[in-house]
Short mmCIF file of C-alpha atoms and ligand atoms in Angstrom, two decimals:
data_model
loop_
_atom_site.label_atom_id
_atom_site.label_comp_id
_atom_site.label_asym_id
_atom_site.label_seq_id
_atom_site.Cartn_x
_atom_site.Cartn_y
_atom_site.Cartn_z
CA UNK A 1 16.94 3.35 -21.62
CA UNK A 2 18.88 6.73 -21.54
CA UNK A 3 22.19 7.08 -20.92
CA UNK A 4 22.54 8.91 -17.86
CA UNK A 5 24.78 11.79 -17.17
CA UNK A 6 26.66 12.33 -14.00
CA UNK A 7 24.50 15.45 -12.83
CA UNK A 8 21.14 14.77 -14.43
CA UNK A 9 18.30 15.39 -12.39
CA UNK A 10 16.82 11.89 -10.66
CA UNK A 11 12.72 11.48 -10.58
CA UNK A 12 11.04 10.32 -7.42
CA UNK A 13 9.83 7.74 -9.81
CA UNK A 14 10.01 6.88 -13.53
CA UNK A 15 6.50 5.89 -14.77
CA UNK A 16 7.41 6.14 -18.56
CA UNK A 17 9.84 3.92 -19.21
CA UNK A 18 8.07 1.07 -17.92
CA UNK A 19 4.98 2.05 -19.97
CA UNK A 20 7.45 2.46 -23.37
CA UNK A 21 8.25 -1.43 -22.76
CA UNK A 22 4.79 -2.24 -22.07
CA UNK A 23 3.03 -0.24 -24.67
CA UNK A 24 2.69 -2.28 -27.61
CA UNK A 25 0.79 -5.29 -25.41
CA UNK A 26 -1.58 -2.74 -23.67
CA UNK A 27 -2.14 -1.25 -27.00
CA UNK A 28 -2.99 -4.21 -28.52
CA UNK A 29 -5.44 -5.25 -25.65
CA UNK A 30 -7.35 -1.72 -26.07
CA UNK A 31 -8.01 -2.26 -29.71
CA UNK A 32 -9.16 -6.02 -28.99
CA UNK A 33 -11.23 -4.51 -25.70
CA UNK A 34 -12.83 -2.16 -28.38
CA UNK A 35 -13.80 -4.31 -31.19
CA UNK A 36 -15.12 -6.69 -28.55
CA UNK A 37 -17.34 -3.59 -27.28
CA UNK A 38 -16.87 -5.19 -23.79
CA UNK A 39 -15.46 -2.01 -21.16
CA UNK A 40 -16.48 -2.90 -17.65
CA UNK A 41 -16.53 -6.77 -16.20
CA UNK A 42 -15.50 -7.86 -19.05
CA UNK A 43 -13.21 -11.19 -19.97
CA UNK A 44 -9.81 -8.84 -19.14
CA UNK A 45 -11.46 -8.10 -15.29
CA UNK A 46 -12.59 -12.05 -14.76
CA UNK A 47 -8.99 -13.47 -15.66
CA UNK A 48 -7.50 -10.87 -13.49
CA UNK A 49 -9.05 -11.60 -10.40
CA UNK A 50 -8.53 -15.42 -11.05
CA UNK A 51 -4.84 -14.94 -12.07
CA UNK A 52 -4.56 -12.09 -9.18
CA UNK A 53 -5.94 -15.06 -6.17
CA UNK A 54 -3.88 -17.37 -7.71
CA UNK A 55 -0.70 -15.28 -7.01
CA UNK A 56 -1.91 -14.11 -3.86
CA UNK A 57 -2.62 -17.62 -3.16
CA UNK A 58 -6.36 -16.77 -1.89
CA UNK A 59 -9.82 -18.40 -3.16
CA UNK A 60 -11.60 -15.19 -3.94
CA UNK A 61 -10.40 -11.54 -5.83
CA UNK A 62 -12.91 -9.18 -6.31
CA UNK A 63 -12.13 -6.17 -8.79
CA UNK A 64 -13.21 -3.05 -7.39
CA UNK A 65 -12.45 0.74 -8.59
CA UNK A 66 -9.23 1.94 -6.16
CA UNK A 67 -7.81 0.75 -2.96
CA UNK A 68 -9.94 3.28 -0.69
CA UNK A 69 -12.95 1.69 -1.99
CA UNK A 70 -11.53 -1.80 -1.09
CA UNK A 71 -10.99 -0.93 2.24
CA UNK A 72 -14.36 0.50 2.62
CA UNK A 73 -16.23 -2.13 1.37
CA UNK A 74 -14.13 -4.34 2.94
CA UNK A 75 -15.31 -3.04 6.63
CA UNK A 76 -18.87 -2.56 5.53
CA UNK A 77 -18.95 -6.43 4.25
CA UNK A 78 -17.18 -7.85 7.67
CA UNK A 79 -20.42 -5.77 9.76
CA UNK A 80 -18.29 -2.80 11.15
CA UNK A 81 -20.31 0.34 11.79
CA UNK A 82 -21.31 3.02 14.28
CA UNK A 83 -20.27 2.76 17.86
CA UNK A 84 -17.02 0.47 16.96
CA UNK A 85 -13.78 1.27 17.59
CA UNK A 86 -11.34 -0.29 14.70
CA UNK A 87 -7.50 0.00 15.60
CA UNK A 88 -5.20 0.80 13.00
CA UNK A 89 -1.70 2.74 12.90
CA UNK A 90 -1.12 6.52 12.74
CA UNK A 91 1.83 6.08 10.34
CA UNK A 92 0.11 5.77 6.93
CA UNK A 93 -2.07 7.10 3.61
CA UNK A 94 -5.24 8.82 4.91
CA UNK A 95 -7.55 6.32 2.93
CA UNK A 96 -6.45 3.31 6.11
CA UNK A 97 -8.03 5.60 8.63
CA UNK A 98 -10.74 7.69 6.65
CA UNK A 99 -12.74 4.06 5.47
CA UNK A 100 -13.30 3.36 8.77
CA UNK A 101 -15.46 6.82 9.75
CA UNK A 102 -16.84 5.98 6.16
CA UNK A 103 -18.79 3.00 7.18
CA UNK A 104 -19.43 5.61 11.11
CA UNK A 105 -16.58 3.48 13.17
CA UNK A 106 -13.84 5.38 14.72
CA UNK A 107 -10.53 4.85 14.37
CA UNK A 108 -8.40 4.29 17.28
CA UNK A 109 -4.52 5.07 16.35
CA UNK A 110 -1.92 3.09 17.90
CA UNK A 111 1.73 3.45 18.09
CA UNK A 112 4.21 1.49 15.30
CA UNK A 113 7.63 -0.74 15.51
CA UNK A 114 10.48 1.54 14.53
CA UNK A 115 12.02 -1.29 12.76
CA UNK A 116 9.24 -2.21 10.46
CA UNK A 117 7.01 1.44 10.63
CA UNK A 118 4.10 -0.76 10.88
CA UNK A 119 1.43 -1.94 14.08
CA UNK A 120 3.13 -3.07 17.34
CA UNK A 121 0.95 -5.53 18.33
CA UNK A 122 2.08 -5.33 22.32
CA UNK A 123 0.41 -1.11 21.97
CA UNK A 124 -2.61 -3.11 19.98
CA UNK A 125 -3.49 -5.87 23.05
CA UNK A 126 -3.40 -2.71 25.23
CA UNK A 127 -5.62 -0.67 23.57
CA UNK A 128 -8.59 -3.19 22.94
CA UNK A 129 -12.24 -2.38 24.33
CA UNK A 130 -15.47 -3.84 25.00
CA UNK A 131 -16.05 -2.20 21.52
CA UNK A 132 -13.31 -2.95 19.36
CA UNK A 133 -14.56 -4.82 16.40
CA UNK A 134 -11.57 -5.26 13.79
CA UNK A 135 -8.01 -4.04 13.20
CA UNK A 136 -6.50 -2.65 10.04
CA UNK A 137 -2.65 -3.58 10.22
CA UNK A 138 -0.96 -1.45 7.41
CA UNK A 139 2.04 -3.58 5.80
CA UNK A 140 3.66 -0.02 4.92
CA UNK A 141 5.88 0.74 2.39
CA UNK A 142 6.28 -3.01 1.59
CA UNK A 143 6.93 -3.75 5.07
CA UNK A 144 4.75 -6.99 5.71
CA UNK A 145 3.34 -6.59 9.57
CA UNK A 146 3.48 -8.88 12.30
CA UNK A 147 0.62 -10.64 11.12
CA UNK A 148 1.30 -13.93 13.59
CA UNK A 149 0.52 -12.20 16.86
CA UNK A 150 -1.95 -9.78 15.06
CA UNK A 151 -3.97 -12.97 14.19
CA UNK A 152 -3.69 -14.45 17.53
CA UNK A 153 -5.09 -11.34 18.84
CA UNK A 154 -8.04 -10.98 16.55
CA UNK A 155 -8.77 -14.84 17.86
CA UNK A 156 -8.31 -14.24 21.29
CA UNK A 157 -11.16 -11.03 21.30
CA UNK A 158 -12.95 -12.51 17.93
CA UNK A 159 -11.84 -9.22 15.94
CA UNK A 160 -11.84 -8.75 12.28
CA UNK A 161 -8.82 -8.30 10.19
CA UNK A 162 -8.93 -6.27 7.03
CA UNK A 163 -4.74 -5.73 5.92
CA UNK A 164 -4.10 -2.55 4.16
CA UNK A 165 -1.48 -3.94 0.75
CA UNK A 166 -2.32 -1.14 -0.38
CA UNK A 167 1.80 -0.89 -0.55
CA UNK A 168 3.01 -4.35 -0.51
CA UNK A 169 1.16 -6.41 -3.18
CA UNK A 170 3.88 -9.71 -3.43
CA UNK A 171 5.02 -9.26 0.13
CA UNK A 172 5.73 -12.73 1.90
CA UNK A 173 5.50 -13.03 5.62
CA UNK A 174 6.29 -16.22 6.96
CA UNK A 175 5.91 -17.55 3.60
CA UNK A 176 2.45 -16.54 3.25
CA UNK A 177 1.20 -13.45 0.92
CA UNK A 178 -0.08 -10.69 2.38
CA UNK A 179 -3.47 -10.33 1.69
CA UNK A 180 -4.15 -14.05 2.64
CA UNK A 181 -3.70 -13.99 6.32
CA UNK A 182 -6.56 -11.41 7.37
CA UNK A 183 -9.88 -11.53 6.92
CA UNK A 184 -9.86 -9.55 3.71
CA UNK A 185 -6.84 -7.69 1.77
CA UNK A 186 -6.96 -5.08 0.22
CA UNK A 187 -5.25 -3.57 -2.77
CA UNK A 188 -4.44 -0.62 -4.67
CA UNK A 189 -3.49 -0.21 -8.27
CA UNK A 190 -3.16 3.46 -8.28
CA UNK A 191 -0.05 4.12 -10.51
CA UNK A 192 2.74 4.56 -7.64
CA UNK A 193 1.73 1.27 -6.53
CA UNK A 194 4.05 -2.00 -6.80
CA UNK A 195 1.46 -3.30 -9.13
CA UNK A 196 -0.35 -0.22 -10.27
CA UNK A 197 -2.07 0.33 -13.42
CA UNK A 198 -2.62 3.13 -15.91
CA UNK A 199 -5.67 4.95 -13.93
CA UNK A 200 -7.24 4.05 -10.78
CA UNK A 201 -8.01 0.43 -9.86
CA UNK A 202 -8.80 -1.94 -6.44
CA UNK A 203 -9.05 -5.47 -4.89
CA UNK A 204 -10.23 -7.23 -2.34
CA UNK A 205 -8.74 -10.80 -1.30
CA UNK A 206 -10.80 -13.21 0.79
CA UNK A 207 -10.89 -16.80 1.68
CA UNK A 208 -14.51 -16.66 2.29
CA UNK A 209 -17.61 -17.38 0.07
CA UNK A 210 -19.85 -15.43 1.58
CA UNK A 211 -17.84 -12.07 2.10
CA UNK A 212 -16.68 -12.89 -2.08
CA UNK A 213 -20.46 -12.92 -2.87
CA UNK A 214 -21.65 -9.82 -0.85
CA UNK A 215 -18.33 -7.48 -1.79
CA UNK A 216 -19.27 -8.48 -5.17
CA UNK A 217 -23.08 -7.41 -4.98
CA UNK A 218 -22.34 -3.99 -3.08
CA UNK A 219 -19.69 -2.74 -6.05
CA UNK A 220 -22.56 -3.11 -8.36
CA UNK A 221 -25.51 -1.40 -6.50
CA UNK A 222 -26.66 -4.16 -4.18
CA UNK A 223 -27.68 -6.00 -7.35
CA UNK A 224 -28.43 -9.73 -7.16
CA UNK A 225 -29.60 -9.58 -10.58
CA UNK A 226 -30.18 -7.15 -13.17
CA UNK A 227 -32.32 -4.14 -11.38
CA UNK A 228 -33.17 -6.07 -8.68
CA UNK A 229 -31.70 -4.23 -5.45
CA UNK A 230 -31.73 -5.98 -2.33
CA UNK A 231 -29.49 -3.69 -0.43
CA UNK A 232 -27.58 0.05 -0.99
CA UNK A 233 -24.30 -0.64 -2.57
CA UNK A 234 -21.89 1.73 -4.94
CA UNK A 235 -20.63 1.83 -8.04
CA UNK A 236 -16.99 0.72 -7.39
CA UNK A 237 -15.87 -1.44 -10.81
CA UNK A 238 -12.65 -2.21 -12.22
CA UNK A 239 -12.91 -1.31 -16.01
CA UNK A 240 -11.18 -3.52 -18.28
CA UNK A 241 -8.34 -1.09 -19.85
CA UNK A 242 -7.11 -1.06 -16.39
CA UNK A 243 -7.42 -4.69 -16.37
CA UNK A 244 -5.94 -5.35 -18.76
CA UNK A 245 -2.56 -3.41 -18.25
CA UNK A 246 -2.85 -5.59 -14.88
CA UNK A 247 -2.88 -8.54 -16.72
CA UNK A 248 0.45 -7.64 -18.58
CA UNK A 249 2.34 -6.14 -15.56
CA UNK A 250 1.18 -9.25 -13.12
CA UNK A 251 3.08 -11.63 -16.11
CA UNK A 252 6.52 -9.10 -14.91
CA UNK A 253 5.73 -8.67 -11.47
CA UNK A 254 8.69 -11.34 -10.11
CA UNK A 255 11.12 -9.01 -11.84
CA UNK A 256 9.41 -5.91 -11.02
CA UNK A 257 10.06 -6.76 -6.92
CA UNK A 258 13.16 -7.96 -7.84
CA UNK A 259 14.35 -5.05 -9.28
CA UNK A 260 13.13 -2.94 -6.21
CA UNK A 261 14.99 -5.20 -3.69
CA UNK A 262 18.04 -4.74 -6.61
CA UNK A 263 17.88 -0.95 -5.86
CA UNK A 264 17.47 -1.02 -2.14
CA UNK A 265 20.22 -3.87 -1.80
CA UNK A 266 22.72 -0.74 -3.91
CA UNK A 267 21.41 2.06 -1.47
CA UNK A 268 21.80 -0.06 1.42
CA UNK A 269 25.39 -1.20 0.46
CA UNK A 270 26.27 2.60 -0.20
CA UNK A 271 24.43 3.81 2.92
CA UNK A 272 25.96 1.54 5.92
CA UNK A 273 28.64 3.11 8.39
CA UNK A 274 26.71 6.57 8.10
CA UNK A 275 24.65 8.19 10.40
CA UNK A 276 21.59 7.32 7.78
CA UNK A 277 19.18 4.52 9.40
CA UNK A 278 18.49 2.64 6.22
CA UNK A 279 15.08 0.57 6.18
CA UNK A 280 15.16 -3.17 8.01
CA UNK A 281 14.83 -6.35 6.68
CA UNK A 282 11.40 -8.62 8.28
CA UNK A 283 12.86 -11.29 9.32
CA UNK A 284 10.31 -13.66 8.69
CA UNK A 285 9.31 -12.24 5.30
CA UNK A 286 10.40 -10.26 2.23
CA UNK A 287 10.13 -6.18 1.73
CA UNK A 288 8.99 -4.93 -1.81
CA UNK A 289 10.06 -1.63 -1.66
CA UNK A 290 7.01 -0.04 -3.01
CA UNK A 291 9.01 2.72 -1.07
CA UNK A 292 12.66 2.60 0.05
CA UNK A 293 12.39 5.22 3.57
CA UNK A 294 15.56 6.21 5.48
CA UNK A 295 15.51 7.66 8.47
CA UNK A 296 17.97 10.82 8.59
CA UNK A 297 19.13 13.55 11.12
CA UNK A 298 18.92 16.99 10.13
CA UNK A 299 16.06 15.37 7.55
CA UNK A 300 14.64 19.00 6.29
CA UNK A 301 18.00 20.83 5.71
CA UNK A 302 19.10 17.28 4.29
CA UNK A 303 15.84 17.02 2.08
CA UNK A 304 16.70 21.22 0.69
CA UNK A 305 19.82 19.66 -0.69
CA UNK A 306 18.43 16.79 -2.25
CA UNK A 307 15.72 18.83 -3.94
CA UNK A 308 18.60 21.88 -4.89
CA UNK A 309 20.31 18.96 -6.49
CA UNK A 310 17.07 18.33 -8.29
CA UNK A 311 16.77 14.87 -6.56
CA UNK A 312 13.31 14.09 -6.20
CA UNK A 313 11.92 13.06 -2.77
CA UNK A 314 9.01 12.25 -0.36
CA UNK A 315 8.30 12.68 3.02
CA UNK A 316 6.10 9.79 3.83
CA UNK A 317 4.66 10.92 6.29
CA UNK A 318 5.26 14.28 7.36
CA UNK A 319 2.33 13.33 10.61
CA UNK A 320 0.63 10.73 12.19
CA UNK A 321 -3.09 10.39 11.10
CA UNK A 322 -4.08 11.91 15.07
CA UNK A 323 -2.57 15.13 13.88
CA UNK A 324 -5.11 15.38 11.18
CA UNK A 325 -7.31 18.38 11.24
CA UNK A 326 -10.12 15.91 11.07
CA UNK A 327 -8.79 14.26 13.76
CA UNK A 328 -8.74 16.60 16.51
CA UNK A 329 -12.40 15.48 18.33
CA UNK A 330 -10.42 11.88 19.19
CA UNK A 331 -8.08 13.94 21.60
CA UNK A 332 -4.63 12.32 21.12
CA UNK A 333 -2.19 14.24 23.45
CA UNK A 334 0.99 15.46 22.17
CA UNK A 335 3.07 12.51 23.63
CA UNK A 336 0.50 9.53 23.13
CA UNK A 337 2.25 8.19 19.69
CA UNK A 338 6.17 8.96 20.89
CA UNK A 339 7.45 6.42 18.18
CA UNK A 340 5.14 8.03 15.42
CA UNK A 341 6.00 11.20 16.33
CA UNK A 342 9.67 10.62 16.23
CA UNK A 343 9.89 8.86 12.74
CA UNK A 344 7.66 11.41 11.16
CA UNK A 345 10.47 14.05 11.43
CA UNK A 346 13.57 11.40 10.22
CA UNK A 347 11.86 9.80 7.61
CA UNK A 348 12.96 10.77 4.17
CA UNK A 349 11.78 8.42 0.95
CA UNK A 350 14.63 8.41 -1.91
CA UNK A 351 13.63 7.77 -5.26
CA UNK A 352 12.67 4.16 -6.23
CA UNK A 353 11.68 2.47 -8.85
CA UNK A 354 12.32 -0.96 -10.85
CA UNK A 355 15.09 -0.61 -13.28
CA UNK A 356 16.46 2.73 -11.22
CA UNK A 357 19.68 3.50 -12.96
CA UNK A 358 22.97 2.65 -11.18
CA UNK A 359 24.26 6.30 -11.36
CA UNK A 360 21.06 7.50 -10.45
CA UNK A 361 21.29 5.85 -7.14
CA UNK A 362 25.15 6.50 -6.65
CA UNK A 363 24.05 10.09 -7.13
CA UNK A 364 21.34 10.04 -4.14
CA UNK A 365 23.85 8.37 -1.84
CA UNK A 366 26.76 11.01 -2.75
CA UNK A 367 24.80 13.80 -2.23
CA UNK A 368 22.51 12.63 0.62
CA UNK A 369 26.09 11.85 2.39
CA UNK A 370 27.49 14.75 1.40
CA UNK A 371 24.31 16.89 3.25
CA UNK A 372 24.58 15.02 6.01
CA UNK A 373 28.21 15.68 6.77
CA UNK A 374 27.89 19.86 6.09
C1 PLP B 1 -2.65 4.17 -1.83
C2 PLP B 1 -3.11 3.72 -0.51
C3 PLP B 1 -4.48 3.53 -0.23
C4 PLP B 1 -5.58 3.98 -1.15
O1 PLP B 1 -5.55 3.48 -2.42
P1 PLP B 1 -6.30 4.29 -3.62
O2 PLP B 1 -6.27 3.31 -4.74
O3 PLP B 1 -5.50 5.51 -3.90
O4 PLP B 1 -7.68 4.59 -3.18
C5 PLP B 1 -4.82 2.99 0.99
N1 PLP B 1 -3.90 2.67 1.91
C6 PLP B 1 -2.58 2.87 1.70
C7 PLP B 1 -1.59 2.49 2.76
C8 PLP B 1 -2.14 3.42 0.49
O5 PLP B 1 -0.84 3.64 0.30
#
């Protein structure tokens, strides 16, 4: 690692330095990948789903191309469709929301916890109809959800549960995984990811045969066999260069989470007694920090400093999903979301990463402090 200088500029995220250390292995897997002449489904993708459920501590991974398509398929293979109403949160990536018009349901947005950022599940019993069919609880920024009273409601009214990891892949809640609690998780291994990989790459998780064996016909075209097509599918496959960087960086991914908690544990620690609302702990559960969000007054002037001090940032999410363009024809009034629309102008995301430098971080908290006071 570099030394690093008091006023050196501090990424958003270092990608690089984590690929340096891993190079070598991945490299090695590539040429191995190549002389076997074996790219997509290959040995790397079968021992990475198996090794992936096993962590997860689920019966069934199936590989699929990115975490939209998991979702997707994931609501297509539990019977969701037109006319049903899925509920999910405003407070999240577009890809939670937009899977659900993909298979001609409509989301229905309710309000989040301003502790966790995720679902409140009192807003979700209140907002169930005669054609809700499923709910999509996001476990945001490495937050796990409430998943206990989720569950309970998805008995009660026999709904569906598809959790959105796409952010918390080795999240614990209640000393379960996310990703085994639902009907289906689902994963993402785009790059930014707690477990991303070195492209774009998916998962689904399931406990259940028969949703295993029908995600796993639709990514390949509905095929039960070679060109025979009993249904319309997609292409949606996990290629095994991908996999096998997965493979490597699942073998590190206890230190990986540990080194995120290491750097929120030093922002928290510098952050306390200050006006900055630093993220909460579940208390049932563990937090990943796939992103470490504060929420700040004054967050835009606050943010201009940061990014003069060439401090990189995020504003995750600068509106809720109802505010979408896209989103318009479902009516939300100004005032329906208050706790969505609140957070979205507070919440600032500082740089994070595993193996953040310690200056790097007492830089952030010196100058976000320092902006805050001026
Ligand atoms: C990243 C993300 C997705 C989509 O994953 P892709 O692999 O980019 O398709 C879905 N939901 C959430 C919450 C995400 O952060």
């Amino acid at each position: 690692m570099h030394a690093v200088t008091k006023n050196q500029p501090v990424p958003f995220l270092d990608l690089s330095t984590q690929y340096k250390s891993l190079e070598s292995e991945w490299i090695a897997a590539i040429r191995e990948t190549g002389a076997r002449g074996s790219f997509i489904l290959g040995p790397h993708t079968q021992a990475f789903e198996k090794e992936f459920a096993d962590y997860v501590g689920v019966k069934h991974a199936i590989a699929v191309a990115n975490g939209t398509d998991s979702l997707y398929l994931s609501l297509r293979v539990l019977g969701i469709g037109q006319g049903d109403e899925v509920i999910t949160t405003p407070f999240t990536f577009f890809a939670s929301a937009e899977t659900i018009d993909m298979v001609g349901a409509t989301p229905v947005f309710v309000d989040i916890l301003p502790e966790s950022f995720c679902l409140d599940p009192a807003r979700v019993r209140a907002k169930i109809t005669a054609r809700t069919r499923a709910i999509v609880p996001v476990h945001i920024f490495g937050y796990p959800s409430e998943m206990g009273e989720i569950m309970e409601i998805a008995r009660i009214h026999k709904l569906a549960v598809i959790e959105d990891c796409a952010q918390s892949f080795g999240a614990l809640h209640n000393g379960k995984m996310v990703g085994s609690i639902g009907d289906t998780g689902s994963f993402s291994f785009y790059p930014t990811k707690v477990l991303g990989c070195y492209g774009d790459g998916g998962m689904v998780t399931t406990h259940s045969d028969e949703v295993n064996e029908h995600i796993r016909r639709l990514r390949n075209h509905g095929a039960v066999k070679p060109f025979l097509h009993t249904e319309i599918g997609t292409n949606s496959r996990l290629d095994e260069v991908q996999a096998a960087v997965l493979r490597i960086k699942l073998r590190h991914i206890r230190d990986d989470i540990a080194g995120r908690q290491k750097v929120a544990v030093e922002y928290t620690k510098r952050l306390a007694n200050s006006p900055v609302k630093t993220p909460s702990l579940p208390k049932n559960g563990t937090h990943v920090f796939n992103l470490y969000t504060i929420r700040v007054p004054k967050r835009d002037a606050v943010r201009q400093t940061l990014t003069e001090a060439q401090i990189g940032t995020s504003q995750c999410y600068p509106q809720g999903l109802h505010r979408q363009e896209v989103y318009q024809h479902l009516n939300y009034k100004p005032d329906s979301l208050p706790v969505c629309e609140r957070v979205c102008t507070e919440t600032l995301s500082l740089p994070m990463y595993p193996g953040m430098p310690l200056a790097h971080i007492e830089r952030v908290c010196e100058v976000l402090l320092g902006a805050i006071k001026s």
